[in-house]
Amino acid sequence: MKIAIAGAGAMGGRFGTMLAQTDNPVTFIDLWADHVQAINQHGLLVHTDNGDQRVHVPAYLPQNVPGTFDLIVLFTKAMGIADMLTALKPVITPQTHILELGNGIGNIETISRFVPKEQIIAGVTVWSAALNGPGEITMKGDGSVTLEALGSNEAPFFKQVVQVLTDAGLKPTASHDVLAAIWRKAALNSVLNTYCTILDCNIGEFGQLPDHDAMIDGVLGEFAAIAANQHVHFDAAGAKQLIIAQFPDDKNGLHYPSMHQDMAKGRKTEIDFLNGYIAKVGARENIPTPVNATLTALIHGQEKLKTLHSREAVTA
C-alpha cells in the first residue's frame, strides 16, 4: 500500500514514522519548506521514550508530489484541508482513499467536496506528538485510533488499512459510529487544548488544578446540548473519563497539546472547529453556550495579541 502523510508535522510525523516500520512505502507531504528540506537532507529526527532515531522518508511540498497513492492520511489543520486537497488533486485517483484523523468537527464535509464518500475513511486518534522544529519531532506516550469507512467497513481495502495500522503498532479499532468518536475527541481537545493554551500548562498540570472538574464539566455540558440538537450520540461521562485518563505522566501528562504549540509559534489555531463550533451552532440554534463562547473569545484574543506583539518586535 502506497501511503502519503498529508500534513507531516507532529502527528503526521508520528504516524509516518510508525508506518515506515512496516513494508508499505511512505511519503511525507507538508507546506513548510524548511521542514521538507530538513527531512530530505537528514531524515526526520524522532525523540521517543526509548531514545532518538532518524527516519528516512521522502518529503515533498504539495505541488511537487510525484505519482499517486492508495491511501492519504490527512493531518492537515482543519482550516487548511481544502487548500491541501486542491493541491493534491493531480495525485488523487478514483482508487485513492483519504483517512481523516485531524482535530475538529466538520472536516468530513470539506473532504466530501473532493472525493465521494466511498473513498473516505473517518477517524480519530488519541496518540500525541510535538513538532520541535524543522525535521524534528517528539513522540511519547501511548494511544489508539478509531476509524470507520464511510462506504463500508466490510470493504477489502478498509480491512487492509486496519491491518496496516495494526502492523505499525497504532492500535486501530473499527467503529460503526465514528461520528460519536469524532465528537468525543473534539470534546477532549476543547478541554485540554484550550485550557492548556489559556493557562500555559501541560496536560498533567491542568489535571492538578483543584477545580479542573468544574472546568471540564462546563465545556462538556454544552457539548452534550449541541450534540443532542444535532442528533449525535455524545457520552459526556465517557468523554470526561477519557480526558482524565490523559493526566498521568505515562499517558499524556507531560504533553503540551497542539493548540498550545500553535499559539507558542504564532500559528492560527483550530479553535473555530472545536469550542468555536459549539458556540457557533449554539448561537444559530438559540442554545446557550457561554463557556465555549468565552473560551473561543479568549483564544482569539491570544492570537491577536501574538500577532500584535510580533509586529511590534519587527518595528522595534
PDB file of N, CA, C and O in Angstrom, residues 93-129:
ATOM      1  N   THR A  93      -6.632   9.620  -7.278  1.00  0.00           N
ATOM      2  CA  THR A  93      -7.313   8.855  -8.321  1.00  0.00           C
ATOM      3  C   THR A  93      -8.623   8.289  -7.759  1.00  0.00           C
ATOM      4  O   THR A  93      -8.875   8.383  -6.555  1.00  0.00           O
ATOM      5  N   PRO A  94      -9.449   7.669  -8.591  1.00  0.00           N
ATOM      6  CA  PRO A  94     -10.669   7.023  -8.078  1.00  0.00           C
ATOM      7  C   PRO A  94     -10.389   5.877  -7.117  1.00  0.00           C
ATOM      8  O   PRO A  94     -11.301   5.409  -6.423  1.00  0.00           O
ATOM      9  N   GLN A  95      -9.139   5.417  -7.067  1.00  0.00           N
ATOM     10  CA  GLN A  95      -8.771   4.346  -6.143  1.00  0.00           C
ATOM     11  C   GLN A  95      -8.145   4.873  -4.855  1.00  0.00           C
ATOM     12  O   GLN A  95      -7.899   4.109  -3.913  1.00  0.00           O
ATOM     13  N   THR A  96      -7.864   6.164  -4.795  1.00  0.00           N
ATOM     14  CA  THR A  96      -7.218   6.751  -3.622  1.00  0.00           C
ATOM     15  C   THR A  96      -8.232   6.945  -2.493  1.00  0.00           C
ATOM     16  O   THR A  96      -9.281   7.549  -2.690  1.00  0.00           O
ATOM     17  N   HIS A  97      -7.895   6.422  -1.329  1.00  0.00           N
ATOM     18  CA  HIS A  97      -8.731   6.636  -0.144  1.00  0.00           C
ATOM     19  C   HIS A  97      -8.072   7.688   0.744  1.00  0.00           C
ATOM     20  O   HIS A  97      -6.850   7.758   0.832  1.00  0.00           O
ATOM     21  N   ILE A  98      -8.897   8.487   1.404  1.00  0.00           N
ATOM     22  CA  ILE A  98      -8.398   9.524   2.300  1.00  0.00           C
ATOM     23  C   ILE A  98      -8.829   9.194   3.717  1.00  0.00           C
ATOM     24  O   ILE A  98     -10.025   9.040   3.997  1.00  0.00           O
ATOM     25  N   LEU A  99      -7.851   9.045   4.599  1.00  0.00           N
ATOM     26  CA  LEU A  99      -8.105   8.783   6.010  1.00  0.00           C
ATOM     27  C   LEU A  99      -7.935  10.091   6.775  1.00  0.00           C
ATOM     28  O   LEU A  99      -6.830  10.633   6.866  1.00  0.00           O
ATOM     29  N   GLU A 100      -9.031  10.610   7.292  1.00  0.00           N
ATOM     30  CA  GLU A 100      -9.024  11.880   8.021  1.00  0.00           C
ATOM     31  C   GLU A 100      -8.867  11.609   9.515  1.00  0.00           C
ATOM     32  O   GLU A 100      -9.706  10.952  10.134  1.00  0.00           O
ATOM     33  N   LEU A 101      -7.772  12.119  10.097  1.00  0.00           N
ATOM     34  CA  LEU A 101      -7.511  11.906  11.521  1.00  0.00           C
ATOM     35  C   LEU A 101      -7.251  13.214  12.260  1.00  0.00           C
ATOM     36  O   LEU A 101      -6.787  13.199  13.398  1.00  0.00           O
ATOM     37  N   GLY A 102      -7.532  14.338  11.606  1.00  0.00           N
ATOM     38  CA  GLY A 102      -7.273  15.621  12.233  1.00  0.00           C
ATOM     39  C   GLY A 102      -8.301  15.977  13.292  1.00  0.00           C
ATOM     40  O   GLY A 102      -9.299  15.270  13.497  1.00  0.00           O
ATOM     41  N   ASN A 103      -8.055  17.084  13.975  1.00  0.00           N
ATOM     42  CA  ASN A 103      -8.942  17.552  15.032  1.00  0.00           C
ATOM     43  C   ASN A 103     -10.133  18.317  14.456  1.00  0.00           C
ATOM     44  O   ASN A 103     -10.098  18.807  13.336  1.00  0.00           O
ATOM     45  N   GLY A 104     -11.169  18.422  15.256  1.00  0.00           N
ATOM     46  CA  GLY A 104     -12.267  19.301  14.911  1.00  0.00           C
ATOM     47  C   GLY A 104     -13.479  18.603  14.332  1.00  0.00           C
ATOM     48  O   GLY A 104     -13.438  17.421  13.974  1.00  0.00           O
ATOM     49  N   ILE A 105     -14.568  19.364  14.240  1.00  0.00           N
ATOM     50  CA  ILE A 105     -15.836  18.881  13.702  1.00  0.00           C
ATOM     51  C   ILE A 105     -16.094  19.574  12.368  1.00  0.00           C
ATOM     52  O   ILE A 105     -15.873  20.773  12.237  1.00  0.00           O
ATOM     53  N   GLY A 106     -16.564  18.822  11.371  1.00  0.00           N
ATOM     54  CA  GLY A 106     -16.886  19.392  10.066  1.00  0.00           C
ATOM     55  C   GLY A 106     -15.884  19.057   8.975  1.00  0.00           C
ATOM     56  O   GLY A 106     -16.079  19.436   7.812  1.00  0.00           O
ATOM     57  N   ASN A 107     -14.817  18.330   9.310  1.00  0.00           N
ATOM     58  CA  ASN A 107     -13.791  18.021   8.318  1.00  0.00           C
ATOM     59  C   ASN A 107     -14.289  17.079   7.227  1.00  0.00           C
ATOM     60  O   ASN A 107     -13.877  17.195   6.064  1.00  0.00           O
ATOM     61  N   ILE A 108     -15.149  16.149   7.593  1.00  0.00           N
ATOM     62  CA  ILE A 108     -15.663  15.186   6.609  1.00  0.00           C
ATOM     63  C   ILE A 108     -16.422  15.907   5.502  1.00  0.00           C
ATOM     64  O   ILE A 108     -16.310  15.566   4.315  1.00  0.00           O
ATOM     65  N   GLU A 109     -17.194  16.926   5.895  1.00  0.00           N
ATOM     66  CA  GLU A 109     -17.954  17.681   4.901  1.00  0.00           C
ATOM     67  C   GLU A 109     -17.013  18.369   3.906  1.00  0.00           C
ATOM     68  O   GLU A 109     -17.305  18.424   2.702  1.00  0.00           O
ATOM     69  N   THR A 110     -15.884  18.876   4.388  1.00  0.00           N
ATOM     70  CA  THR A 110     -14.911  19.510   3.493  1.00  0.00           C
ATOM     71  C   THR A 110     -14.314  18.500   2.531  1.00  0.00           C
ATOM     72  O   THR A 110     -14.229  18.748   1.316  1.00  0.00           O
ATOM     73  N   ILE A 111     -13.915  17.339   3.040  1.00  0.00           N
ATOM     74  CA  ILE A 111     -13.297  16.306   2.192  1.00  0.00           C
ATOM     75  C   ILE A 111     -14.282  15.807   1.142  1.00  0.00           C
ATOM     76  O   ILE A 111     -13.896  15.494   0.007  1.00  0.00           O
ATOM     77  N   SER A 112     -15.566  15.759   1.490  1.00  0.00           N
ATOM     78  CA  SER A 112     -16.596  15.267   0.564  1.00  0.00           C
ATOM     79  C   SER A 112     -16.731  16.138  -0.676  1.00  0.00           C
ATOM     80  O   SER A 112     -17.321  15.707  -1.677  1.00  0.00           O
ATOM     81  N   ARG A 113     -16.175  17.339  -0.639  1.00  0.00           N
ATOM     82  CA  ARG A 113     -16.187  18.190  -1.829  1.00  0.00           C
ATOM     83  C   ARG A 113     -15.156  17.721  -2.855  1.00  0.00           C
ATOM     84  O   ARG A 113     -15.203  18.140  -4.018  1.00  0.00           O
ATOM     85  N   PHE A 114     -14.236  16.857  -2.458  1.00  0.00           N
ATOM     86  CA  PHE A 114     -13.145  16.450  -3.342  1.00  0.00           C
ATOM     87  C   PHE A 114     -13.223  14.989  -3.770  1.00  0.00           C
ATOM     88  O   PHE A 114     -12.776  14.649  -4.874  1.00  0.00           O
ATOM     89  N   VAL A 115     -13.754  14.124  -2.941  1.00  0.00           N
ATOM     90  CA  VAL A 115     -13.870  12.703  -3.293  1.00  0.00           C
ATOM     91  C   VAL A 115     -15.211  12.184  -2.799  1.00  0.00           C
ATOM     92  O   VAL A 115     -15.767  12.700  -1.825  1.00  0.00           O
ATOM     93  N   PRO A 116     -15.758  11.139  -3.434  1.00  0.00           N
ATOM     94  CA  PRO A 116     -17.013  10.551  -2.948  1.00  0.00           C
ATOM     95  C   PRO A 116     -16.811   9.858  -1.610  1.00  0.00           C
ATOM     96  O   PRO A 116     -15.696   9.506  -1.235  1.00  0.00           O
ATOM     97  N   LYS A 117     -17.897   9.653  -0.887  1.00  0.00           N
ATOM     98  CA  LYS A 117     -17.800   9.097   0.468  1.00  0.00           C
ATOM     99  C   LYS A 117     -17.185   7.704   0.476  1.00  0.00           C
ATOM    100  O   LYS A 117     -16.572   7.305   1.480  1.00  0.00           O
ATOM    101  N   GLU A 118     -17.309   6.963  -0.624  1.00  0.00           N
ATOM    102  CA  GLU A 118     -16.728   5.626  -0.684  1.00  0.00           C
ATOM    103  C   GLU A 118     -15.207   5.658  -0.595  1.00  0.00           C
ATOM    104  O   GLU A 118     -14.573   4.627  -0.326  1.00  0.00           O
ATOM    105  N   GLN A 119     -14.598   6.820  -0.820  1.00  0.00           N
ATOM    106  CA  GLN A 119     -13.149   6.950  -0.738  1.00  0.00           C
ATOM    107  C   GLN A 119     -12.688   7.618   0.554  1.00  0.00           C
ATOM    108  O   GLN A 119     -11.506   7.911   0.711  1.00  0.00           O
ATOM    109  N   ILE A 120     -13.612   7.814   1.491  1.00  0.00           N
ATOM    110  CA  ILE A 120     -13.283   8.496   2.739  1.00  0.00           C
ATOM    111  C   ILE A 120     -13.336   7.518   3.905  1.00  0.00           C
ATOM    112  O   ILE A 120     -14.294   6.747   4.041  1.00  0.00           O
ATOM    113  N   ILE A 121     -12.300   7.549   4.720  1.00  0.00           N
ATOM    114  CA  ILE A 121     -12.283   6.834   5.992  1.00  0.00           C
ATOM    115  C   ILE A 121     -12.165   7.894   7.083  1.00  0.00           C
ATOM    116  O   ILE A 121     -11.207   8.669   7.097  1.00  0.00           O
ATOM    117  N   ALA A 122     -13.152   7.952   7.949  1.00  0.00           N
ATOM    118  CA  ALA A 122     -13.148   8.954   9.013  1.00  0.00           C
ATOM    119  C   ALA A 122     -12.617   8.329  10.284  1.00  0.00           C
ATOM    120  O   ALA A 122     -12.904   7.163  10.594  1.00  0.00           O
ATOM    121  N   GLY A 123     -11.821   9.091  11.018  1.00  0.00           N
ATOM    122  CA  GLY A 123     -11.262   8.537  12.238  1.00  0.00           C
ATOM    123  C   GLY A 123     -10.822   9.590  13.221  1.00  0.00           C
ATOM    124  O   GLY A 123     -10.824  10.789  12.939  1.00  0.00           O
ATOM    125  N   VAL A 124     -10.453   9.128  14.393  1.00  0.00           N
ATOM    126  CA  VAL A 124      -9.885   9.970  15.438  1.00  0.00           C
ATOM    127  C   VAL A 124      -8.751   9.192  16.091  1.00  0.00           C
ATOM    128  O   VAL A 124      -8.705   7.965  16.034  1.00  0.00           O
ATOM    129  N   THR A 125      -7.847   9.920  16.711  1.00  0.00           N
ATOM    130  CA  THR A 125      -6.739   9.275  17.405  1.00  0.00           C
ATOM    131  C   THR A 125      -6.415  10.016  18.689  1.00  0.00           C
ATOM    132  O   THR A 125      -6.577  11.235  18.761  1.00  0.00           O
ATOM    133  N   VAL A 126      -5.988   9.266  19.696  1.00  0.00           N
ATOM    134  CA  VAL A 126      -5.533   9.884  20.940  1.00  0.00           C
ATOM    135  C   VAL A 126      -4.025   9.715  21.114  1.00  0.00           C
ATOM    136  O   VAL A 126      -3.498   9.897  22.206  1.00  0.00           O
ATOM    137  N   TRP A 127      -3.322   9.354  20.021  1.00  0.00           N
ATOM    138  CA  TRP A 127      -1.867   9.463  20.049  1.00  0.00           C
ATOM    139  C   TRP A 127      -1.497  10.945  20.148  1.00  0.00           C
ATOM    140  O   TRP A 127      -2.276  11.807  19.747  1.00  0.00           O
ATOM    141  N   SER A 128      -0.315  11.236  20.656  1.00  0.00           N
ATOM    142  CA  SER A 128       0.122  12.627  20.746  1.00  0.00           C
ATOM    143  C   SER A 128       1.561  12.747  20.263  1.00  0.00           C
ATOM    144  O   SER A 128       2.289  11.754  20.186  1.00  0.00           O
ATOM    145  N   ALA A 129       1.959  13.968  19.936  1.00  0.00           N
ATOM    146  CA  ALA A 129       3.318  14.238  19.470  1.00  0.00           C
ATOM    147  C   ALA A 129       3.541  15.734  19.510  1.00  0.00           C
ATOM    148  O   ALA A 129       2.595  16.522  19.646  1.00  0.00           O
TER     149      ALA A 129
END
